[in-house]
Amino acid sequence: MSVEVEGDLIRFSYGGARACVARKGCTLVSFVVNGDEYLYLSEAANLSSKSSTPVRGGMPLIFPAFGKSYLESLKAVQQHGFVRNMAWDFVIAEVLTERTVARFRLSHRQCENEQQYISWCQFYGQRIEFELSMVFELFPDHITVDTSLVNENVSELEFQFLYHTYFRVPCVRDMYITGLKGAKYLDRLQTRYRLDTSPMLKVEEQTDKMYTLGEANREIDILSGNYNVRLTASENLSDLVVWNPWKEGAAKMKDFEPKSSYRNMCCVEFGAVEGTTLAKGGRWRCQHTITII
């Protein structure tokens, strides 16, 4: 059980679990339990806080825009937002009786020279004053991420949110995702809405599906040989994206290496992408847990 700061990386452990967070985007880049790594990280990922590109892999935070947003307030913001580009403050890490906790923070003060933040402010005609915090709680068999947003000055602040998590799997063709039966989804490659009627989802080609989760879809399992995880999240994260670029998509991304590693990863991402509003002085919170099963 320990905490180590190595430049832009904060490493912490508890029992047989180890985690690493990069200050760049406050990105969880490693989650290891009993020697097995459960997150995919591209070999070309740049973890430096001075890098001009976000981390490819791990768990980047998508805020305030998902994709190229259709919301008027976010149309000028780049795809997937800008907080994943920022160097977050590492606040503190503590080894407690039952877990190790690491805390990070980002505010508008760190974003004032970021063009995407400036563009976001222009919609409201004023500086957006906000604070984001990320708290990672590491247990022997799971990790919980707690995120909160405070809106300090805008009457009604609109945003989208997503944990863009890349999971490592031995072979994506042998992977099954369960817990999505009965959920409606948008196939973003075909722009078609469908209903998932299968107890298991297999990923065998380029995939980009966005699910709307119901009460029966609150536990999502990724099953792949001995690499099995259970995903849960707070009820306000009612959207779930399943994404794999496959061979063609991987070839187009400069920082996706090796190109063949699409075979060993799949993104399964809890979020709130329909658009959430937060009143002045309000606090919005969400939570996501990855448990080894």
GROMACS .gro file of N, CA and C in nm, residues 120-226:
model
  321
  120TRP      N    1  -1.650   2.815  -2.557
  120TRP     CA    2  -1.763   2.777  -2.472
  120TRP      C    3  -1.817   2.900  -2.399
  121CYS      N    4  -1.727   2.981  -2.348
  121CYS     CA    5  -1.768   3.103  -2.277
  121CYS      C    6  -1.841   3.201  -2.368
  122GLN      N    7  -1.801   3.207  -2.494
  122GLN     CA    8  -1.861   3.303  -2.586
  122GLN      C    9  -2.010   3.279  -2.604
  123PHE      N   10  -2.054   3.155  -2.596
  123PHE     CA   11  -2.197   3.126  -2.609
  123PHE      C   12  -2.275   3.194  -2.497
  124TYR      N   13  -2.220   3.193  -2.377
  124TYR     CA   14  -2.289   3.251  -2.261
  124TYR      C   15  -2.261   3.400  -2.245
  125GLY      N   16  -2.165   3.452  -2.322
  125GLY     CA   17  -2.134   3.595  -2.314
  125GLY      C   18  -2.066   3.633  -2.184
  126GLN      N   19  -2.002   3.538  -2.117
  126GLN     CA   20  -1.932   3.565  -1.992
  126GLN      C   21  -1.835   3.450  -1.963
  127ARG      N   22  -1.742   3.474  -1.874
  127ARG     CA   23  -1.652   3.369  -1.833
  127ARG      C   24  -1.729   3.265  -1.753
  128ILE      N   25  -1.710   3.138  -1.788
  128ILE     CA   26  -1.774   3.030  -1.713
  128ILE      C   27  -1.682   2.993  -1.597
  129GLU      N   28  -1.730   3.009  -1.477
  129GLU     CA   29  -1.652   2.976  -1.359
  129GLU      C   30  -1.701   2.841  -1.306
  130PHE      N   31  -1.611   2.743  -1.307
  130PHE     CA   32  -1.650   2.607  -1.268
  130PHE      C   33  -1.534   2.542  -1.193
  131GLU      N   34  -1.567   2.432  -1.126
  131GLU     CA   35  -1.463   2.347  -1.067
  131GLU      C   36  -1.503   2.202  -1.084
  132LEU      N   37  -1.412   2.122  -1.135
  132LEU     CA   38  -1.429   1.978  -1.147
  132LEU      C   39  -1.336   1.909  -1.048
  133SER      N   40  -1.386   1.804  -0.986
  133SER     CA   41  -1.300   1.723  -0.900
  133SER      C   42  -1.317   1.577  -0.936
  134MET      N   43  -1.208   1.503  -0.925
  134MET     CA   44  -1.208   1.359  -0.950
  134MET      C   45  -1.146   1.292  -0.828
  135VAL      N   46  -1.217   1.194  -0.774
  135VAL     CA   47  -1.168   1.118  -0.659
  135VAL      C   48  -1.164   0.970  -0.698
  136PHE      N   49  -1.046   0.910  -0.691
  136PHE     CA   50  -1.028   0.769  -0.721
  136PHE      C   51  -1.013   0.693  -0.589
  137GLU      N   52  -1.096   0.592  -0.569
  137GLU     CA   53  -1.088   0.508  -0.450
  137GLU      C   54  -1.052   0.367  -0.493
  138LEU      N   55  -0.934   0.322  -0.450
  138LEU     CA   56  -0.882   0.193  -0.492
  138LEU      C   57  -0.895   0.091  -0.379
  139PHE      N   58  -0.963  -0.020  -0.410
  139PHE     CA   59  -0.984  -0.131  -0.318
  139PHE      C   60  -0.910  -0.253  -0.373
  140PRO      N   61  -0.902  -0.364  -0.298
  140PRO     CA   62  -0.829  -0.481  -0.349
  140PRO      C   63  -0.883  -0.538  -0.479
  141ASP      N   64  -1.014  -0.525  -0.505
  141ASP     CA   65  -1.071  -0.586  -0.625
  141ASP      C   66  -1.151  -0.489  -0.710
  142HIS      N   67  -1.152  -0.361  -0.677
  142HIS     CA   68  -1.226  -0.265  -0.760
  142HIS      C   69  -1.175  -0.123  -0.741
  143ILE      N   70  -1.213  -0.038  -0.835
  143ILE     CA   71  -1.182   0.104  -0.827
  143ILE      C   72  -1.308   0.182  -0.856
  144THR      N   73  -1.331   0.286  -0.776
  144THR     CA   74  -1.447   0.373  -0.792
  144THR      C   75  -1.398   0.513  -0.825
  145VAL      N   76  -1.463   0.574  -0.924
  145VAL     CA   77  -1.430   0.711  -0.964
  145VAL      C   78  -1.551   0.799  -0.933
  146ASP      N   79  -1.528   0.901  -0.855
  146ASP     CA   80  -1.635   0.995  -0.817
  146ASP      C   81  -1.600   1.131  -0.875
  147THR      N   82  -1.690   1.185  -0.956
  147THR     CA   83  -1.667   1.314  -1.022
  147THR      C   84  -1.773   1.413  -0.979
  148SER      N   85  -1.731   1.535  -0.953
  148SER     CA   86  -1.828   1.640  -0.921
  148SER      C   87  -1.795   1.767  -0.998
  149LEU      N   88  -1.901   1.838  -1.033
  149LEU     CA   89  -1.891   1.964  -1.105
  149LEU      C   90  -1.966   2.071  -1.028
  150VAL      N   91  -1.902   2.185  -1.005
  150VAL     CA   92  -1.967   2.300  -0.942
  150VAL      C   93  -1.976   2.412  -1.044
  151ASN      N   94  -2.097   2.465  -1.063
  151ASN     CA   95  -2.121   2.580  -1.149
  151ASN      C   96  -2.126   2.704  -1.061
  152GLU      N   97  -2.026   2.790  -1.073
  152GLU     CA   98  -2.013   2.901  -0.981
  152GLU      C   99  -2.088   3.027  -1.023
  153ASN      N  100  -2.117   3.041  -1.155
  153ASN     CA  101  -2.169   3.173  -1.191
  153ASN      C  102  -2.269   3.178  -1.308
  154VAL      N  103  -2.286   3.071  -1.385
  154VAL     CA  104  -2.376   3.075  -1.501
  154VAL      C  105  -2.516   3.034  -1.455
  155SER      N  106  -2.617   3.107  -1.502
  155SER     CA  107  -2.754   3.081  -1.454
  155SER      C  108  -2.797   2.937  -1.481
  156GLU      N  109  -2.773   2.886  -1.603
  156GLU     CA  110  -2.803   2.747  -1.637
  156GLU      C  111  -2.691   2.697  -1.728
  157LEU      N  112  -2.602   2.616  -1.675
  157LEU     CA  113  -2.487   2.566  -1.750
  157LEU      C  114  -2.523   2.430  -1.810
  158GLU      N  115  -2.506   2.418  -1.942
  158GLU     CA  116  -2.539   2.293  -2.012
  158GLU      C  117  -2.411   2.218  -2.047
  159PHE      N  118  -2.413   2.086  -2.029
  159PHE     CA  119  -2.293   2.007  -2.058
  159PHE      C  120  -2.331   1.863  -2.088
  160GLN      N  121  -2.235   1.792  -2.146
  160GLN     CA  122  -2.241   1.647  -2.165
  160GLN      C  123  -2.120   1.587  -2.094
  161PHE      N  124  -2.130   1.457  -2.063
  161PHE     CA  125  -2.026   1.395  -1.980
  161PHE      C  126  -2.012   1.248  -2.017
  162LEU      N  127  -1.887   1.197  -2.011
  162LEU     CA  128  -1.864   1.055  -2.042
  162LEU      C  129  -1.729   1.011  -1.985
  163TYR      N  130  -1.726   0.890  -1.927
  163TYR     CA  131  -1.601   0.822  -1.896
  163TYR      C  132  -1.564   0.738  -2.018
  164HIS      N  133  -1.464   0.781  -2.093
  164HIS     CA  134  -1.429   0.719  -2.222
  164HIS      C  135  -1.329   0.605  -2.198
  165THR      N  136  -1.376   0.494  -2.139
  165THR     CA  137  -1.287   0.391  -2.086
  165THR      C  138  -1.250   0.286  -2.191
  166TYR      N  139  -1.118   0.266  -2.208
  166TYR     CA  140  -1.064   0.163  -2.296
  166TYR      C  141  -1.029   0.040  -2.211
  167PHE      N  142  -1.097  -0.070  -2.232
  167PHE     CA  143  -1.067  -0.192  -2.159
  167PHE      C  144  -0.976  -0.283  -2.242
  168ARG      N  145  -0.882  -0.344  -2.172
  168ARG     CA  146  -0.793  -0.440  -2.235
  168ARG      C  147  -0.855  -0.579  -2.225
  169VAL      N  148  -0.856  -0.652  -2.336
  169VAL     CA  149  -0.908  -0.789  -2.337
  169VAL      C  150  -0.809  -0.877  -2.413
  170PRO      N  151  -0.803  -1.007  -2.380
  170PRO     CA  152  -0.711  -1.096  -2.452
  170PRO      C  153  -0.740  -1.103  -2.602
  171CYS      N  154  -0.870  -1.110  -2.637
  171CYS     CA  155  -0.910  -1.115  -2.778
  171CYS      C  156  -1.052  -1.063  -2.789
  172VAL      N  157  -1.071  -0.954  -2.864
  172VAL     CA  158  -1.202  -0.892  -2.870
  172VAL      C  159  -1.305  -0.984  -2.935
  173ARG      N  160  -1.262  -1.071  -3.024
  173ARG     CA  161  -1.357  -1.163  -3.089
  173ARG      C  162  -1.412  -1.266  -2.991
  174ASP      N  163  -1.337  -1.290  -2.883
  174ASP     CA  164  -1.381  -1.387  -2.782
  174ASP      C  165  -1.447  -1.319  -2.662
  175MET      N  166  -1.471  -1.190  -2.672
  175MET     CA  167  -1.529  -1.113  -2.563
  175MET      C  168  -1.681  -1.107  -2.576
  176TYR      N  169  -1.748  -1.108  -2.463
  176TYR     CA  170  -1.892  -1.090  -2.458
  176TYR      C  171  -1.924  -0.977  -2.362
  177ILE      N  172  -2.022  -0.895  -2.396
  177ILE     CA  173  -2.072  -0.791  -2.307
  177ILE      C  174  -2.215  -0.827  -2.272
  178THR      N  175  -2.244  -0.840  -2.144
  178THR     CA  176  -2.378  -0.877  -2.100
  178THR      C  177  -2.440  -0.763  -2.019
  179GLY      N  178  -2.574  -0.767  -2.009
  179GLY     CA  179  -2.645  -0.666  -1.932
  179GLY      C  180  -2.716  -0.562  -2.015
  180LEU      N  181  -2.708  -0.574  -2.148
  180LEU     CA  182  -2.768  -0.473  -2.236
  180LEU      C  183  -2.900  -0.517  -2.298
  181LYS      N  184  -2.944  -0.639  -2.268
  181LYS     CA  185  -3.068  -0.687  -2.327
  181LYS      C  186  -3.185  -0.597  -2.288
  182GLY      N  187  -3.266  -0.562  -2.387
  182GLY     CA  188  -3.382  -0.476  -2.364
  182GLY      C  189  -3.354  -0.328  -2.377
  183ALA      N  190  -3.228  -0.290  -2.395
  183ALA     CA  191  -3.193  -0.148  -2.407
  183ALA      C  192  -3.201  -0.102  -2.552
  184LYS      N  193  -3.252   0.018  -2.571
  184LYS     CA  194  -3.253   0.079  -2.704
  184LYS      C  195  -3.114   0.137  -2.732
  185TYR      N  196  -3.074   0.133  -2.860
  185TYR     CA  197  -2.944   0.192  -2.893
  185TYR      C  198  -2.947   0.255  -3.031
  186LEU      N  199  -2.856   0.349  -3.048
  186LEU     CA  200  -2.833   0.412  -3.177
  186LEU      C  201  -2.706   0.354  -3.235
  187ASP      N  202  -2.717   0.289  -3.350
  187ASP     CA  203  -2.599   0.244  -3.424
  187ASP      C  204  -2.547   0.367  -3.498
  188ARG      N  205  -2.440   0.427  -3.446
  188ARG     CA  206  -2.392   0.554  -3.500
  188ARG      C  207  -2.323   0.539  -3.635
  189LEU      N  208  -2.290   0.417  -3.674
  189LEU     CA  209  -2.230   0.394  -3.805
  189LEU      C  210  -2.336   0.388  -3.914
  190GLN      N  211  -2.456   0.342  -3.878
  190GLN     CA  212  -2.565   0.331  -3.975
  190GLN      C  213  -2.676   0.432  -3.950
  191THR      N  214  -2.663   0.511  -3.845
  191THR     CA  215  -2.765   0.609  -3.804
  191THR      C  216  -2.902   0.542  -3.796
  192ARG      N  217  -2.905   0.431  -3.723
  192ARG     CA  218  -3.030   0.355  -3.707
  192ARG      C  219  -3.052   0.326  -3.559
  193TYR      N  220  -3.176   0.339  -3.516
  193TYR     CA  221  -3.214   0.304  -3.380
  193TYR      C  222  -3.264   0.160  -3.377
  194ARG      N  223  -3.221   0.087  -3.273
  194ARG     CA  224  -3.259  -0.053  -3.262
  194ARG      C  225  -3.283  -0.089  -3.116
  195LEU      N  226  -3.335  -0.209  -3.095
  195LEU     CA  227  -3.355  -0.263  -2.961
  195LEU      C  228  -3.267  -0.387  -2.949
  196ASP      N  229  -3.184  -0.391  -2.843
  196ASP     CA  230  -3.097  -0.506  -2.824
  196ASP      C  231  -3.179  -0.620  -2.762
  197THR      N  232  -3.191  -0.729  -2.833
  197THR     CA  233  -3.272  -0.843  -2.787
  197THR      C  234  -3.187  -0.962  -2.742
  198SER      N  235  -3.056  -0.947  -2.748
  198SER     CA  236  -2.967  -1.058  -2.716
  198SER      C  237  -2.912  -1.044  -2.573
  199PRO      N  238  -2.896  -1.156  -2.503
  199PRO     CA  239  -2.836  -1.150  -2.370
  199PRO      C  240  -2.686  -1.119  -2.373
  200MET      N  241  -2.623  -1.131  -2.492
  200MET     CA  242  -2.480  -1.107  -2.503
  200MET      C  243  -2.450  -1.029  -2.631
  201LEU      N  244  -2.364  -0.929  -2.618
  201LEU     CA  245  -2.319  -0.852  -2.734
  201LEU      C  246  -2.177  -0.896  -2.769
  202LYS      N  247  -2.157  -0.931  -2.897
  202LYS     CA  248  -2.023  -0.963  -2.946
  202LYS      C  249  -1.978  -0.850  -3.038
  203VAL      N  250  -1.848  -0.820  -3.034
  203VAL     CA  251  -1.789  -0.717  -3.119
  203VAL      C  252  -1.697  -0.786  -3.218
  204GLU      N  253  -1.741  -0.790  -3.343
  204GLU     CA  254  -1.667  -0.862  -3.447
  204GLU      C  255  -1.639  -0.776  -3.569
  205GLU      N  256  -1.663  -0.646  -3.556
  205GLU     CA  257  -1.639  -0.552  -3.665
  205GLU      C  258  -1.636  -0.412  -3.605
  206GLN      N  259  -1.611  -0.312  -3.689
  206GLN     CA  260  -1.613  -0.174  -3.640
  206GLN      C  261  -1.747  -0.147  -3.572
  207THR      N  262  -1.742  -0.093  -3.451
  207THR     CA  263  -1.861  -0.079  -3.369
  207THR      C  264  -1.866   0.059  -3.305
  208ASP      N  265  -1.982   0.121  -3.310
  208ASP     CA  266  -2.005   0.249  -3.241
  208ASP      C  267  -2.154   0.256  -3.208
  209LYS      N  268  -2.188   0.206  -3.090
  209LYS     CA  269  -2.327   0.199  -3.048
  209LYS      C  270  -2.346   0.279  -2.919
  210MET      N  271  -2.454   0.355  -2.914
  210MET     CA  272  -2.486   0.431  -2.794
  210MET      C  273  -2.619   0.382  -2.738
  211TYR      N  274  -2.615   0.323  -2.619
  211TYR     CA  275  -2.731   0.264  -2.554
  211TYR      C  276  -2.794   0.362  -2.456
  212THR      N  277  -2.927   0.353  -2.445
  212THR     CA  278  -3.001   0.420  -2.340
  212THR      C  279  -3.037   0.315  -2.236
  213LEU      N  280  -2.984   0.327  -2.116
  213LEU     CA  281  -2.996   0.224  -2.015
  213LEU      C  282  -3.124   0.239  -1.934
  214GLY      N  283  -3.186   0.125  -1.903
  214GLY     CA  284  -3.303   0.122  -1.816
  214GLY      C  285  -3.267   0.059  -1.683
  215GLU      N  286  -3.367   0.036  -1.600
  215GLU     CA  287  -3.343  -0.021  -1.468
  215GLU      C  288  -3.282  -0.160  -1.476
  216ALA      N  289  -3.308  -0.233  -1.584
  216ALA     CA  290  -3.255  -0.369  -1.598
  216ALA      C  291  -3.114  -0.372  -1.655
  217ASN      N  292  -3.056  -0.256  -1.681
  217ASN     CA  293  -2.924  -0.250  -1.745
  217ASN      C  294  -2.820  -0.179  -1.659
  218ARG      N  295  -2.828  -0.195  -1.528
  218ARG     CA  296  -2.739  -0.120  -1.440
  218ARG      C  297  -2.610  -0.194  -1.406
  219GLU      N  298  -2.601  -0.321  -1.441
  219GLU     CA  299  -2.476  -0.396  -1.426
  219GLU      C  300  -2.435  -0.448  -1.563
  220ILE      N  301  -2.319  -0.403  -1.610
  220ILE     CA  302  -2.268  -0.442  -1.740
  220ILE      C  303  -2.141  -0.523  -1.718
  221ASP      N  304  -2.137  -0.645  -1.770
  221ASP     CA  305  -2.020  -0.731  -1.755
  221ASP      C  306  -1.945  -0.743  -1.886
  222ILE      N  307  -1.813  -0.735  -1.877
  222ILE     CA  308  -1.725  -0.765  -1.990
  222ILE      C  309  -1.658  -0.898  -1.958
  223LEU      N  310  -1.686  -1.000  -2.040
  223LEU     CA  311  -1.639  -1.136  -2.014
  223LEU      C  312  -1.544  -1.178  -2.125
  224SER      N  313  -1.420  -1.207  -2.087
  224SER     CA  314  -1.320  -1.242  -2.188
  224SER      C  315  -1.214  -1.332  -2.125
  225GLY      N  316  -1.239  -1.461  -2.125
  225GLY     CA  317  -1.145  -1.554  -2.064
  225GLY      C  318  -1.138  -1.531  -1.915
  226ASN      N  319  -1.016  -1.510  -1.865
  226ASN     CA  320  -0.999  -1.481  -1.722
  226ASN      C  321  -1.006  -1.332  -1.692
   0.00000   0.00000   0.00000
